[in-house]
Structure formats: C-alpha cells, structure tokens
Short mmCIF file of C-alpha atoms and ligand atoms in Angstrom, two decimals:
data_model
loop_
_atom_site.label_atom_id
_atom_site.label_comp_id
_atom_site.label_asym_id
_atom_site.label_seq_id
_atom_site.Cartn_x
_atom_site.Cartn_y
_atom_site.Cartn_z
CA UNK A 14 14.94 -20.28 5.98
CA UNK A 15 11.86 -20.86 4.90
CA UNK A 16 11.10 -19.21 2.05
CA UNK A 17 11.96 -21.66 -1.60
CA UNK A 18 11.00 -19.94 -4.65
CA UNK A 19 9.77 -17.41 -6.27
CA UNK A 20 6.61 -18.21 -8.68
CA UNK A 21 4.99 -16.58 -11.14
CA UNK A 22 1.02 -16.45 -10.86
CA UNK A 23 0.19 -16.73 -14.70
CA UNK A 24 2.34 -19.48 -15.85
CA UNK A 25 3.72 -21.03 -12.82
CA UNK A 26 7.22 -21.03 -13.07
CA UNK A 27 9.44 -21.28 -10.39
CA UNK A 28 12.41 -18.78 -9.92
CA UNK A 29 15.40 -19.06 -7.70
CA UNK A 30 15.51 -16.24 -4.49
CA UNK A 31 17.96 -14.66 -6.27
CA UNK A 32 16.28 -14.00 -9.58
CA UNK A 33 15.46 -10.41 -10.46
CA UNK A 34 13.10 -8.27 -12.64
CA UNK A 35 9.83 -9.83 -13.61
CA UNK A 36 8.92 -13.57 -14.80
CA UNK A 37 10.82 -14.12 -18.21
CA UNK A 38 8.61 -16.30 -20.09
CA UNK A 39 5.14 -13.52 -19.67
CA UNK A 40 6.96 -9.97 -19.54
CA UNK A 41 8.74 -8.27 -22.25
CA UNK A 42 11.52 -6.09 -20.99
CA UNK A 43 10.96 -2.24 -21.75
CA UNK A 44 7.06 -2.44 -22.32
CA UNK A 45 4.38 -1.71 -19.90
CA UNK A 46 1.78 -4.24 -18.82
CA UNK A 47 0.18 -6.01 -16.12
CA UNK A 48 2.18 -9.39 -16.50
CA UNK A 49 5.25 -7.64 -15.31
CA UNK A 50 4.17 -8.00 -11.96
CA UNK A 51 3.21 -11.88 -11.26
CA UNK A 52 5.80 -13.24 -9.09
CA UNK A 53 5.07 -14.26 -5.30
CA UNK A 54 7.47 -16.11 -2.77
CA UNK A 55 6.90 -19.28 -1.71
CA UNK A 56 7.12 -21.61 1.64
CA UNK A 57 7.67 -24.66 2.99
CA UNK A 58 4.01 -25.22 4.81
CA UNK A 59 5.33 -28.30 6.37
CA UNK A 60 8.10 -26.97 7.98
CA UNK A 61 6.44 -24.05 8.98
CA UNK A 62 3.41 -25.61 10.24
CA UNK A 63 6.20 -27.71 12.60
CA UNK A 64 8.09 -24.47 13.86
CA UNK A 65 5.30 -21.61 14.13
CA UNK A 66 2.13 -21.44 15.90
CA UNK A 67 -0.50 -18.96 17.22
CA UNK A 68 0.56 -18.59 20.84
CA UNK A 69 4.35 -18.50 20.02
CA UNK A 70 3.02 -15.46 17.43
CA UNK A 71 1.32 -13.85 20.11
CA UNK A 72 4.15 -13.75 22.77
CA UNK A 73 6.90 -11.82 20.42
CA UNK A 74 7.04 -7.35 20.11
CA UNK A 75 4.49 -6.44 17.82
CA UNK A 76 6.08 -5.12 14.10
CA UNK A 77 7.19 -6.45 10.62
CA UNK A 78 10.34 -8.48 12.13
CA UNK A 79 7.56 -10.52 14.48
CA UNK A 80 6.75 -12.49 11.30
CA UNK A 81 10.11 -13.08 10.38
CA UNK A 82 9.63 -17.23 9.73
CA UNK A 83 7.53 -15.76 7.04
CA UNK A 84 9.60 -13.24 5.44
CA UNK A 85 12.36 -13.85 2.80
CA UNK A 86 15.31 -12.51 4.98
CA UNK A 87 18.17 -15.55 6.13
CA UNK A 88 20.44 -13.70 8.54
CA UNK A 89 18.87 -11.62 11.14
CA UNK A 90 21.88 -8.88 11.21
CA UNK A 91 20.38 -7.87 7.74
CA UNK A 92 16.72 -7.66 9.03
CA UNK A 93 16.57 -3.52 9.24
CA UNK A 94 14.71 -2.37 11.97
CA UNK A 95 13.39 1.01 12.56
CA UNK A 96 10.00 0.11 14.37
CA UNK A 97 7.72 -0.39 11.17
CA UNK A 98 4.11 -2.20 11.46
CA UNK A 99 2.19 -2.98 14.40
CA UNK A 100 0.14 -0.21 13.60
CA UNK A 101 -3.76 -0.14 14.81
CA UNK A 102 -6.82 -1.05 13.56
CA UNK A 103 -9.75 1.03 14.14
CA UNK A 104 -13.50 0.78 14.46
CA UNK A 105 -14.97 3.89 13.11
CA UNK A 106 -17.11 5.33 15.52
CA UNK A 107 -18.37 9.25 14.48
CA UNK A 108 -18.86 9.13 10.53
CA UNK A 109 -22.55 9.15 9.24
CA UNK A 110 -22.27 5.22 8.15
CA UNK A 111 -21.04 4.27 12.18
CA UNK A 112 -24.03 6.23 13.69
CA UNK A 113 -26.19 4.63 10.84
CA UNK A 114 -25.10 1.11 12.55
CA UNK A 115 -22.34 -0.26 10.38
CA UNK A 116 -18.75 -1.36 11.66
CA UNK A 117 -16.25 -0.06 9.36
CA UNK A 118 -12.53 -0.88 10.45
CA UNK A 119 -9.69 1.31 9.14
CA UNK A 120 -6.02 -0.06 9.30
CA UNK A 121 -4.15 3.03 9.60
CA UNK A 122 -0.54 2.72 8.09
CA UNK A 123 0.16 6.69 7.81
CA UNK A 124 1.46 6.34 11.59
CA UNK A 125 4.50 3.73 10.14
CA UNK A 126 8.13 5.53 10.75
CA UNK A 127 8.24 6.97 7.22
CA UNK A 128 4.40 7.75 7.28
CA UNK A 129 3.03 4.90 4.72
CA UNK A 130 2.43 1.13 4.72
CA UNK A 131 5.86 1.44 2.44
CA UNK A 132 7.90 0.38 5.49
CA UNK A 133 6.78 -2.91 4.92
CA UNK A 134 7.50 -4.31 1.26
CA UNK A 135 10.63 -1.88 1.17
CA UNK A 136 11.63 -2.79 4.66
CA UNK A 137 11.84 -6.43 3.85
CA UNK A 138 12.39 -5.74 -0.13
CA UNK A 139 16.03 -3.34 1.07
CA UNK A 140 16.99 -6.06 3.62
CA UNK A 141 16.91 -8.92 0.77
CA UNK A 142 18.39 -6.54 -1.39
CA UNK A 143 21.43 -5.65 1.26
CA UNK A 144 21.55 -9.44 1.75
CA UNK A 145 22.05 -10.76 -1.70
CA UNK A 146 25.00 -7.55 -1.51
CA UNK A 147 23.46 -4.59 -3.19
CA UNK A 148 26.31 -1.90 -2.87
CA UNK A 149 23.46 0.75 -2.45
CA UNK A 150 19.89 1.05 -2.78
CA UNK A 151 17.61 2.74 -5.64
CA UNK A 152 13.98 3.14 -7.12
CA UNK A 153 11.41 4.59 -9.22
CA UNK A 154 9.01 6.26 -7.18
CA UNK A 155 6.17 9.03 -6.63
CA UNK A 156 7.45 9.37 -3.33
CA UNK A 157 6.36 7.15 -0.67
CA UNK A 158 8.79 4.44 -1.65
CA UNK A 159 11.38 6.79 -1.93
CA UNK A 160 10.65 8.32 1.50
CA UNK A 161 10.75 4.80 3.16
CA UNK A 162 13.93 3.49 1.08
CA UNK A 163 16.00 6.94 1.70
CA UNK A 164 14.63 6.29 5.76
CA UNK A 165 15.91 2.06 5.41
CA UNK A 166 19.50 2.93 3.71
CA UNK A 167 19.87 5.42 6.25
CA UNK A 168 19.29 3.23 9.03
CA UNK A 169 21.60 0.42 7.22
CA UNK A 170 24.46 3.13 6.60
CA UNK A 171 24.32 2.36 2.81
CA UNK A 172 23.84 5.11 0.05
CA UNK A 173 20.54 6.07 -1.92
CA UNK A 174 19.39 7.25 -5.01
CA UNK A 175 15.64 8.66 -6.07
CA UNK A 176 14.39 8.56 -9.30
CA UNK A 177 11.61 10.84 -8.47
CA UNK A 178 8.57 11.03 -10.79
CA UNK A 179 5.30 13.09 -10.69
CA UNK A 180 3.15 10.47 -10.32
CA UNK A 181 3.58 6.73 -9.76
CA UNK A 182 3.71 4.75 -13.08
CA UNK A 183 3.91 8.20 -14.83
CA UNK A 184 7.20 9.73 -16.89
CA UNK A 185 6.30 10.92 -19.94
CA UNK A 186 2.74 12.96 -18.66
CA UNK A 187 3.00 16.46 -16.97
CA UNK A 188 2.82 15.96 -13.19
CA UNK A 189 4.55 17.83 -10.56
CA UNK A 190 6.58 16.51 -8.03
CA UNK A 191 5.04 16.10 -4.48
CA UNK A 192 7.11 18.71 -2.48
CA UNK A 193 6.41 17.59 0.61
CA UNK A 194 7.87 13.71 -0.65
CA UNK A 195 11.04 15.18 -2.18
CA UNK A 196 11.87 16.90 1.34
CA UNK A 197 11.58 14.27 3.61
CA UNK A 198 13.21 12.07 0.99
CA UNK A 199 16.40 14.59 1.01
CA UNK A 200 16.10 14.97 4.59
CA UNK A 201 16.76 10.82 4.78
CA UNK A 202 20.39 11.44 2.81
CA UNK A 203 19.69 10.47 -0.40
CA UNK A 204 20.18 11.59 -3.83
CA UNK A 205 17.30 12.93 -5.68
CA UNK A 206 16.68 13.33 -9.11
CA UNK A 207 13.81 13.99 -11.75
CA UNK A 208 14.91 11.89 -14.84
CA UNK A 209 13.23 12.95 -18.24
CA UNK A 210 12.38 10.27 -20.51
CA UNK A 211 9.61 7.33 -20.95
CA UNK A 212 9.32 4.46 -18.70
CA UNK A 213 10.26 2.05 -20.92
CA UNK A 214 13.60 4.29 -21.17
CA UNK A 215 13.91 4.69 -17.04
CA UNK A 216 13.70 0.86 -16.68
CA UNK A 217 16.69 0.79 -19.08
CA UNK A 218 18.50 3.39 -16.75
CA UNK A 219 17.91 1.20 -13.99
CA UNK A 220 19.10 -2.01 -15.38
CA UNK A 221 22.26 -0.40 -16.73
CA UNK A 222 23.00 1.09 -13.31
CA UNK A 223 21.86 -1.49 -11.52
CA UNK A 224 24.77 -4.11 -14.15
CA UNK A 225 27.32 -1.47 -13.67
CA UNK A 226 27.06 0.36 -10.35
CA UNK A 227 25.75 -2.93 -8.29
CA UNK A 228 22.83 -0.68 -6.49
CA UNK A 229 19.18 -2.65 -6.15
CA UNK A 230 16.80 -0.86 -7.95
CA UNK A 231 13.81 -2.01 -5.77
CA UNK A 232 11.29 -2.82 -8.33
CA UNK A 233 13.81 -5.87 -9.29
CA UNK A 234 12.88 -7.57 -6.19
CA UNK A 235 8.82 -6.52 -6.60
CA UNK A 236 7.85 -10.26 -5.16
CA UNK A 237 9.91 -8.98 -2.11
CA UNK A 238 8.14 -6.03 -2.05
CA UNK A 239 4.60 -8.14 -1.39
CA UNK A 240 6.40 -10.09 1.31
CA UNK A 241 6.42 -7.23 3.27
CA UNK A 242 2.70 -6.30 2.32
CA UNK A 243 1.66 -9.53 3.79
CA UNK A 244 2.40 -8.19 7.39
CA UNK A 245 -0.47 -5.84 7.23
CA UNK A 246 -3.12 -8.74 6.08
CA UNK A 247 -1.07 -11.21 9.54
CA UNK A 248 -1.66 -7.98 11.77
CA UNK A 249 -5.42 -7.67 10.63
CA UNK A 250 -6.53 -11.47 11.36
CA UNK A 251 -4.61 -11.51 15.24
CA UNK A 252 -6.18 -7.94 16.03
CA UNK A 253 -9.67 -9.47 14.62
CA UNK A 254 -9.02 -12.08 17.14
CA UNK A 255 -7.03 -15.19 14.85
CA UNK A 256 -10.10 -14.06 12.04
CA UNK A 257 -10.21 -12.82 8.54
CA UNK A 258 -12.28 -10.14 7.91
CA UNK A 259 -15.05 -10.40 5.11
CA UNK A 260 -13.65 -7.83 2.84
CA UNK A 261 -10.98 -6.06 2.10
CA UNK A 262 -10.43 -2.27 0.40
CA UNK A 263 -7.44 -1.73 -0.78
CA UNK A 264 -6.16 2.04 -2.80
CA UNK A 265 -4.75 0.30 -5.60
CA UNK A 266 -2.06 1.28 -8.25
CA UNK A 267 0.53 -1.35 -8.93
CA UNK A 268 -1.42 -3.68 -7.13
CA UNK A 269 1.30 -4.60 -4.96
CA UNK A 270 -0.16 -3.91 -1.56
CA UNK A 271 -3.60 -5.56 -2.38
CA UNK A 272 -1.66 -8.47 -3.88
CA UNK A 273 0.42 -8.75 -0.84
CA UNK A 274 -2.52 -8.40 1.62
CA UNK A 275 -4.01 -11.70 -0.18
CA UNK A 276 -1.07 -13.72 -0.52
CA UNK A 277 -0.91 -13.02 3.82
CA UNK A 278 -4.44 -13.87 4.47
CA UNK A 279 -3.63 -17.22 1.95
CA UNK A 280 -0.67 -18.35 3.69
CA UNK A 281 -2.23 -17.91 7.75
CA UNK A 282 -5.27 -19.97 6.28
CA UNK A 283 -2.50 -22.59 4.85
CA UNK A 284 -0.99 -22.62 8.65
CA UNK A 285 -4.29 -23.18 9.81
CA UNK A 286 -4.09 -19.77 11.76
CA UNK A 287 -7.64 -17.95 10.32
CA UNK A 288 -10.42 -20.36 9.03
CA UNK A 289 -11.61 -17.90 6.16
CA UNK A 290 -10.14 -15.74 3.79
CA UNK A 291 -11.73 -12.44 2.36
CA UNK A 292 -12.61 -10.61 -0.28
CA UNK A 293 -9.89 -8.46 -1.73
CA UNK A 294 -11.32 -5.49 -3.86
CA UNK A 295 -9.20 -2.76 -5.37
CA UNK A 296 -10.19 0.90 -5.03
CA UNK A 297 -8.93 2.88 -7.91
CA UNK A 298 -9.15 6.95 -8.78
CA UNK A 299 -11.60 7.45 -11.73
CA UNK A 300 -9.42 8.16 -14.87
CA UNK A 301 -6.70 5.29 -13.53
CA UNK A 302 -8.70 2.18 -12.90
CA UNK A 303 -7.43 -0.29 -15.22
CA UNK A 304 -8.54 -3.19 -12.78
CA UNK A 305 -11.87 -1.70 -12.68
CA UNK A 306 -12.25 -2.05 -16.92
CA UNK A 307 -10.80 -5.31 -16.64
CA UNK A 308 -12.89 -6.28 -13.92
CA UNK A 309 -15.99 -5.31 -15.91
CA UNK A 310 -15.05 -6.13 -19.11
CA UNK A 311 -14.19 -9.68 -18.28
CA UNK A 312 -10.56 -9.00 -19.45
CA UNK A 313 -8.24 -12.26 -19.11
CA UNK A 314 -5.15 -9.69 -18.44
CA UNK A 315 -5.65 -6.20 -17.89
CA UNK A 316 -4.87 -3.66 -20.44
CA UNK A 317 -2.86 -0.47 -20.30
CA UNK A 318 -4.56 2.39 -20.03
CA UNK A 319 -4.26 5.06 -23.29
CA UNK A 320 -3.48 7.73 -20.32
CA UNK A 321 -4.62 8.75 -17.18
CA UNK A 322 -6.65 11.08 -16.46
CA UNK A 323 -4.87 13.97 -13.26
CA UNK A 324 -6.77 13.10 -10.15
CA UNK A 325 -6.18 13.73 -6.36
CA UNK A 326 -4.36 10.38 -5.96
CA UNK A 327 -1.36 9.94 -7.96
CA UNK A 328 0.56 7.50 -6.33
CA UNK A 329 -2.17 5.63 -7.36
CA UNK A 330 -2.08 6.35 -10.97
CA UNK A 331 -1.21 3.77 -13.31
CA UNK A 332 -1.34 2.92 -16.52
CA UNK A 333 -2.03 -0.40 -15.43
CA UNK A 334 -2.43 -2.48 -12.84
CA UNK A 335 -0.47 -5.85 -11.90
CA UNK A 336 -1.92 -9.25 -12.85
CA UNK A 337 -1.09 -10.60 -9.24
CA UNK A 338 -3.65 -8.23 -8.32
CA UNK A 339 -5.81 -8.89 -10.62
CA UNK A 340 -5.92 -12.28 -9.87
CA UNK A 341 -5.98 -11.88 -6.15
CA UNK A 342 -9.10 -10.07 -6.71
CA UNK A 343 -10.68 -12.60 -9.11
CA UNK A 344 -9.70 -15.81 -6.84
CA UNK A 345 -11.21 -13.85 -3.54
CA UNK A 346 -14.21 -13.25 -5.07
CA UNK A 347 -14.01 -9.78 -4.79
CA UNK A 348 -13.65 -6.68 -7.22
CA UNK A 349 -12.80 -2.97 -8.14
CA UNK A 350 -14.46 0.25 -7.98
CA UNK A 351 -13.64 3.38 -9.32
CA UNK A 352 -13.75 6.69 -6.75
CA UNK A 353 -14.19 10.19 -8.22
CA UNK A 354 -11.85 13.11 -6.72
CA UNK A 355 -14.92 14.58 -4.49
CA UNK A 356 -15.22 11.30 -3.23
CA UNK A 357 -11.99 10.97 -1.68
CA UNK A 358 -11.71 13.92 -1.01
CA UNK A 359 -15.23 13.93 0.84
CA UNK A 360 -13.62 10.33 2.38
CA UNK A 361 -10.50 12.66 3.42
CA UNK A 362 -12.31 14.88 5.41
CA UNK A 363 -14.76 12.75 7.24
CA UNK A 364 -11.56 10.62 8.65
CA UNK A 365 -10.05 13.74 10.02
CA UNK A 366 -13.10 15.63 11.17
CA UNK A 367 -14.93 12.86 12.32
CA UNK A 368 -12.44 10.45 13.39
CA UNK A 369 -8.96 12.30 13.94
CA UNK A 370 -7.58 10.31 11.25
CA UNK A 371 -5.56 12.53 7.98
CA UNK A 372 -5.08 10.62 5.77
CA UNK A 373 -3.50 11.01 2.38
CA UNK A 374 -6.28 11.88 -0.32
CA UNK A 375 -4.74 8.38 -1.99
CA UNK A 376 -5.30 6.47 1.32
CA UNK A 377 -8.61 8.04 2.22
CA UNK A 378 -9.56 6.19 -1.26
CA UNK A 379 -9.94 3.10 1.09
CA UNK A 380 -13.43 5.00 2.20
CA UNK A 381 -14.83 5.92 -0.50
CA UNK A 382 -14.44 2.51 -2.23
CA UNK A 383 -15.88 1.25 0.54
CA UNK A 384 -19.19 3.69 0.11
CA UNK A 385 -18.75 2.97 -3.75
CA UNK A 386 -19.54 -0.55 -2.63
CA UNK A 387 -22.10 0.06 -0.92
CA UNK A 388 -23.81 2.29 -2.76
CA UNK A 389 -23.40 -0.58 -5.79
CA UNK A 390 -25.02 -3.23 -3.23
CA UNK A 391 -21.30 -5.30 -3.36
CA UNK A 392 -21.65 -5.54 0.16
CA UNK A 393 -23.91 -7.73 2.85
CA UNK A 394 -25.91 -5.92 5.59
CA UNK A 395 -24.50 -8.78 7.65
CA UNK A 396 -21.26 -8.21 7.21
CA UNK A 397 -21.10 -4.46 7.61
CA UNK A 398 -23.05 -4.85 10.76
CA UNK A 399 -20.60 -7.40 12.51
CA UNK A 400 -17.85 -5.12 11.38
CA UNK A 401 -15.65 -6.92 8.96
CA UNK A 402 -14.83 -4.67 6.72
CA UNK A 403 -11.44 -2.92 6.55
CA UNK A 404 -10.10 -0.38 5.11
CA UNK A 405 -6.53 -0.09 4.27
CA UNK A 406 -5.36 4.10 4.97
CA UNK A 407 -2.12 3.68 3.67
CA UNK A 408 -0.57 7.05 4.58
CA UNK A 409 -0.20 10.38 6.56
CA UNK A 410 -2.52 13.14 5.79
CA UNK A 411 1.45 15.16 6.06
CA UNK A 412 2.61 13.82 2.68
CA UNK A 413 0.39 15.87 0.28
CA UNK A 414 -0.72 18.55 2.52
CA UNK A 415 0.40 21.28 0.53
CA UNK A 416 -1.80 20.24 -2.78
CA UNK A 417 -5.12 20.85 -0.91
CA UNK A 418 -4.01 24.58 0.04
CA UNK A 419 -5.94 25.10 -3.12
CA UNK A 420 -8.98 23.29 -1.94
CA UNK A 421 -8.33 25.07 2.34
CA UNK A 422 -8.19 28.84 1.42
CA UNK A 423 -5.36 30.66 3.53
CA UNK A 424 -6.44 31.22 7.68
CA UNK A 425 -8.07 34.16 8.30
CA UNK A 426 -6.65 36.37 10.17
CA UNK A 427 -8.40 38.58 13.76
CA UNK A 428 -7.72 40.96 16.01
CA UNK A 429 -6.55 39.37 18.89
CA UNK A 430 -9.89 40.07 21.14
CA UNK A 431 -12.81 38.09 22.12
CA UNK A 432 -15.33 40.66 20.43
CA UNK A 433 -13.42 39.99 17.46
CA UNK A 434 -13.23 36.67 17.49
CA UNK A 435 -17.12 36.73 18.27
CA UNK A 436 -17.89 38.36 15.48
CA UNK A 437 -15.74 36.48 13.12
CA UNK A 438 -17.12 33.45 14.22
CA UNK A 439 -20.74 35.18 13.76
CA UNK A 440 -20.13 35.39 10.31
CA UNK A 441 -19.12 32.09 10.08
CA UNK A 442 -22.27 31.05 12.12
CA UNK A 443 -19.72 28.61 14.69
CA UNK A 444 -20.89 28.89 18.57
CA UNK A 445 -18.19 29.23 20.85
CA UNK A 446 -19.02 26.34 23.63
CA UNK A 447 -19.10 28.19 26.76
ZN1 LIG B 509 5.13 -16.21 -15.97
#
C-alpha cells in the first residue's frame, strides 16, 4: 500500500484514507462552492520510486488495474475489473486543422465498457468504497456516473441506487433527464430515481442514507474519484512515448477529471517517468464556465454561478467548478475557455464525419476548446505542429443521441429503385461514386 493520506489543496491538511465528504476546515456542509472539492491522495515517492519502474510498467495488460501501485485499493480481490482504460489515443488526420498541418491528438474514452472515462474514478472510487465495507453503492449523477456505478456494482454483485438529475450539479433548474442514461443505467440493475428538492437538500439525503443504510454515496470518496482520473493522464505520457504532452483540454464541470489528469502527469514526473508536465486548461459550455470568470477575473476561489444558462452539454453544467481544478489549471500554467453550443456541436460533427469518432456533444467540447485556443492565440505554432496537444473525448456519441433528433430531421424515406434513389440524391446534389 502505497497510498498515505488524503490532503486538501487549499489548506493542506492531511486526512486519514478513511475520511469522507470534503476537507472540514474549507467546506461548509449543505452549501455549494468550489472548496468542496480540494482533496487529493497522496504517496510514498520513496517507496514507489524503489518498487515501480518504466519497463516493469510496460510489460503488464494495458487498463486501469496496470497502475495499481498507484491507486488507493489494498487487497486485489476488491480491485473490480470489467476491462476499463487502455483506450487509444489518436492523431487526427481528416479535419480542416490536420490538412492545415497541425497534430491534434484525441484520447477517446467513449469506447470504455460503460461508454465514458467514468470507469476510471468510479472504478477505483466503488472498489475503495466496497473495501472500507460499503453495504451498497450510490450517487448523484447526470448519468454517466450512474451508468458506470450501476455497470461496477453489477460486476461486484452488490446493490445500486441512482439519484438521477437533469443535469450534473443541477436540482432545483428544469432539465430533463437523459433517456438514453436512465436506460442503460436500469439495464445495469439498479434503482433509479428522480429526487425533487435543492442540492443542498440531496446532499442531506445522502448523508442520512449513507449514516443509516451503510451504502457509499460516491461523491464521499471524490479524492478517490481523481485517483482513477489519473490513469488517463499515465496512459497519455507511455503512448506519447514516456512524454507529456504540451497541453491538455479537458470538458470540464466538477473539475474532477481535469484535476485528476494533473495530479497523474505530477506524480509520473515525481517517479521520474516523463521529464515535463503540461498545461491543463478547462473547456467549459458558455453559460456554465465558472473557471473561465475566475480565470479572467483573477478570482482567488471561484464563485458559484447565479444559474446556468441550458446548453448542449449538461453533464458539464455546474454551478461551479472545483478548486482542485482550479488550481491545477493555475499551477500548469494553463487556462479556460468558454465553447458556444454551435461550437461543439460543429466539434461533434467534424469527429464523426471526418474522423469516425461520435462523440458526446459534452466530450466533443475537448475540440472546440481546443479551436477556442487557437483562435485566442493560447497556443504555440510549435507545439501544434509536433502534435502535443490532446484532447480528452470523454464519451460515446450513444449517450445523448436522441437530443440531436431535433438538430438530424427524421430519414427520408425512397422507393426502393435506383432511379429513385438517383433522383433523391439529385436533389440533394450527392454523386453516387460509381
Ligand atoms: Zn482544506
């Protein structure tokens, strides 16, 4: 075991592993804002520098459990395993900036088992959880947390419950549910509900049911959570050839993933496995992009958000963002950028029409940030020409098919013959290749 504490990135207290909920001393219980989430785990370097290196890396099956010297989780019989990370990075090859001459990498977690990067932080996050003896497993989600807990406790044989919401960080605004979520969620086993009431007031559920029924609501072990996010940034560096790539562009709401991602990059510097670290910057919908006001307000913590704005993303719309993020963004030397919904959506279909890649409208926000960037000169010529900057897709085109029927009209229907199909295509001005 090598992970020691848990340690909160404001004030630097240290937390036993089995502390839950946020740090104490810089979040009050019951009120939204970003110093609820500041807690990361931490290592023994020296121990790990003596047990772990590159080459023995390199030999093991690729996936979260490959990393498991740096994940919180003591006896491997807890470690659940249903094939999640080791998924590829690729060099975008078709879309207008690629032919223009830039090398633009997309790390595409949609093709995880549950169909987003959520495998990681709640596969490692449900695995602590089971081992500190969580009689079942729970959350607050918009869905792709839910999707990948309901897919974990079925693999571990424990039960499930969903709080599902309309859009991540949201309880109190009108926001449907994502239909497509709440299936596969119920299709996993587990109990789904839609609980009326203000955040604040759904934390309180949780706690109570967390005292009284012993079930993990997820969000208690957030610094977990990142763990498993730093798998993506320990993939990245060993498919980059044992190197960090300049930047990073992360679809940020919590601020989990991004903060995750740095903490990863940090610790394979620390082990002496990369010899740079990048810059993290946070791609946020327009409307939801508390990082970005912070970030250009010089705000010392980020503040919450009056309300958000609907967008195409909203698993990615919060109120606010977490400080860890925040941080992460500040210490990298990166920053945030705001997309608007034609943007991603633009971003959405040049990754499947381009490059075969669907994406969720939330994920294809990695894109778009990254043409926000460098359309706002963030970026080096350099560095987009030797291909360093990735984009993090974090899931499957599938999981919010259904709200772009609006922007798709219905398929046309033709008479079955090749006159008709001729002239259809005609009007459409398409030639067939012959
Ligand atoms: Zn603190």
């Amino acid at each position: 075991m090598y992970a020691t504490t848990l340690r909160c990135v404001f004030c630097g207290t240290d937390y036993p592993l089995t502390h839950r909920g946020s740090c104490t001393l810089c979040a009050r219980p019951g009120e939204e804002n970003a110093l609820h989430e500041t807690l990361g785990v931490q290592y023994d370097l020296a121990a790990l520098k003596r047990q772990l290196d590159r080459e023995e890396l390199a030999r093991r099956p690729a996936g979260l459990w490959r990393y498991h010297e740096l994940l919180p989780v003591v006896d491997p019989t807890f470690r659940i395993d249903l094939g999640a990370g080791g998924t590829r990075l690729v060099r975008l090859t078709r879309i207008p900036e690629a032919v223009a001459g830039s090398r633009l990498l997309m790390k595409v977690e949609g093709s995880n088992p549950s169909g987003s990067f959520k495998d990681r932080p709640i596969g490692v996050a449900a695995s602590v959880a089971l081992e500190q003896g969580a009689r079942g497993l729970a959350c607050l989600t918009s869905g792709n947390i839910g999707s990948a807990m309901a897919a974990f406790a079925a693999k571990a044989g424990v039960s499930s419950l969903v709080l599902l919401l309309g859009a991540a960080g949201l309880a109190d605004q009108e926001a449907s549910v994502n239909v497509e979520k709440y299936v596969q969620i119920s299709a996993y086993g587990a109990e789904v509900v839609t609980p009326m009431g203000n955040l604040g007031q759904l934390y309180a559920l949780a706690d109570r049911i967390e005292a009284e029924l012993g079930w993990s609501f997820l969000h208690n072990v957030q610094a977990y959570q990142t763990d498993g996010d730093k798998t993506t940034a320990f993939e990245i560096c060993e498919q980059l050839g044992w190197q960090a790539p300049a930047a990073v562009f992360v679809p940020t709401g919590t601020g989990t993933n991004l903060f995750g991602l740095w903490q990863g990059f940090v610790l394979f510097k620390e082990l002496g496995f990369i010899d740079t670290l990048p810059r993290m910057y946070a791609v946020q919908p327009m409307g939801a992009a508390s990082l970005v006001a912070a970030w250009e307000a010089h705000q010392a913590i980020p503040s919450v958000l009056e309300r958000i704005e609907p967008n195409l993303a909203p698993p990615i719309s919060h109120r606010v963002s977490g400080y860890h993020a925040y941080k992460a963004m500040q210490e990298s030397g990166g920053g945030a950028v705001a997309v608007a919904d034609a943007d991603m959506f633009a971003a959405m279909k040049d990754l499947a029409s381009y490059e075969g890649i669907y994406a969720e409208m939330a994920s294809a926000a990695a894109l778009a940030g990254i043409r926000s960037a460098l359309a706002l000169d963030l970026l080096e010529t350099e560095e987009i020409r030797q291909g360093s900057i990735v984009g993090i897709l974090t899931s499957h085109g599938l999981k919010n098919s259904l709200a772009l029927t609006q922007i798709f009209p219905p398929q046309t229907k033709v008479e079955g013959t090749l006159e008709a199909l001729h002239s259809y295509l005609e009007l459409k001005k398409v030639e067939l290749q012959k």
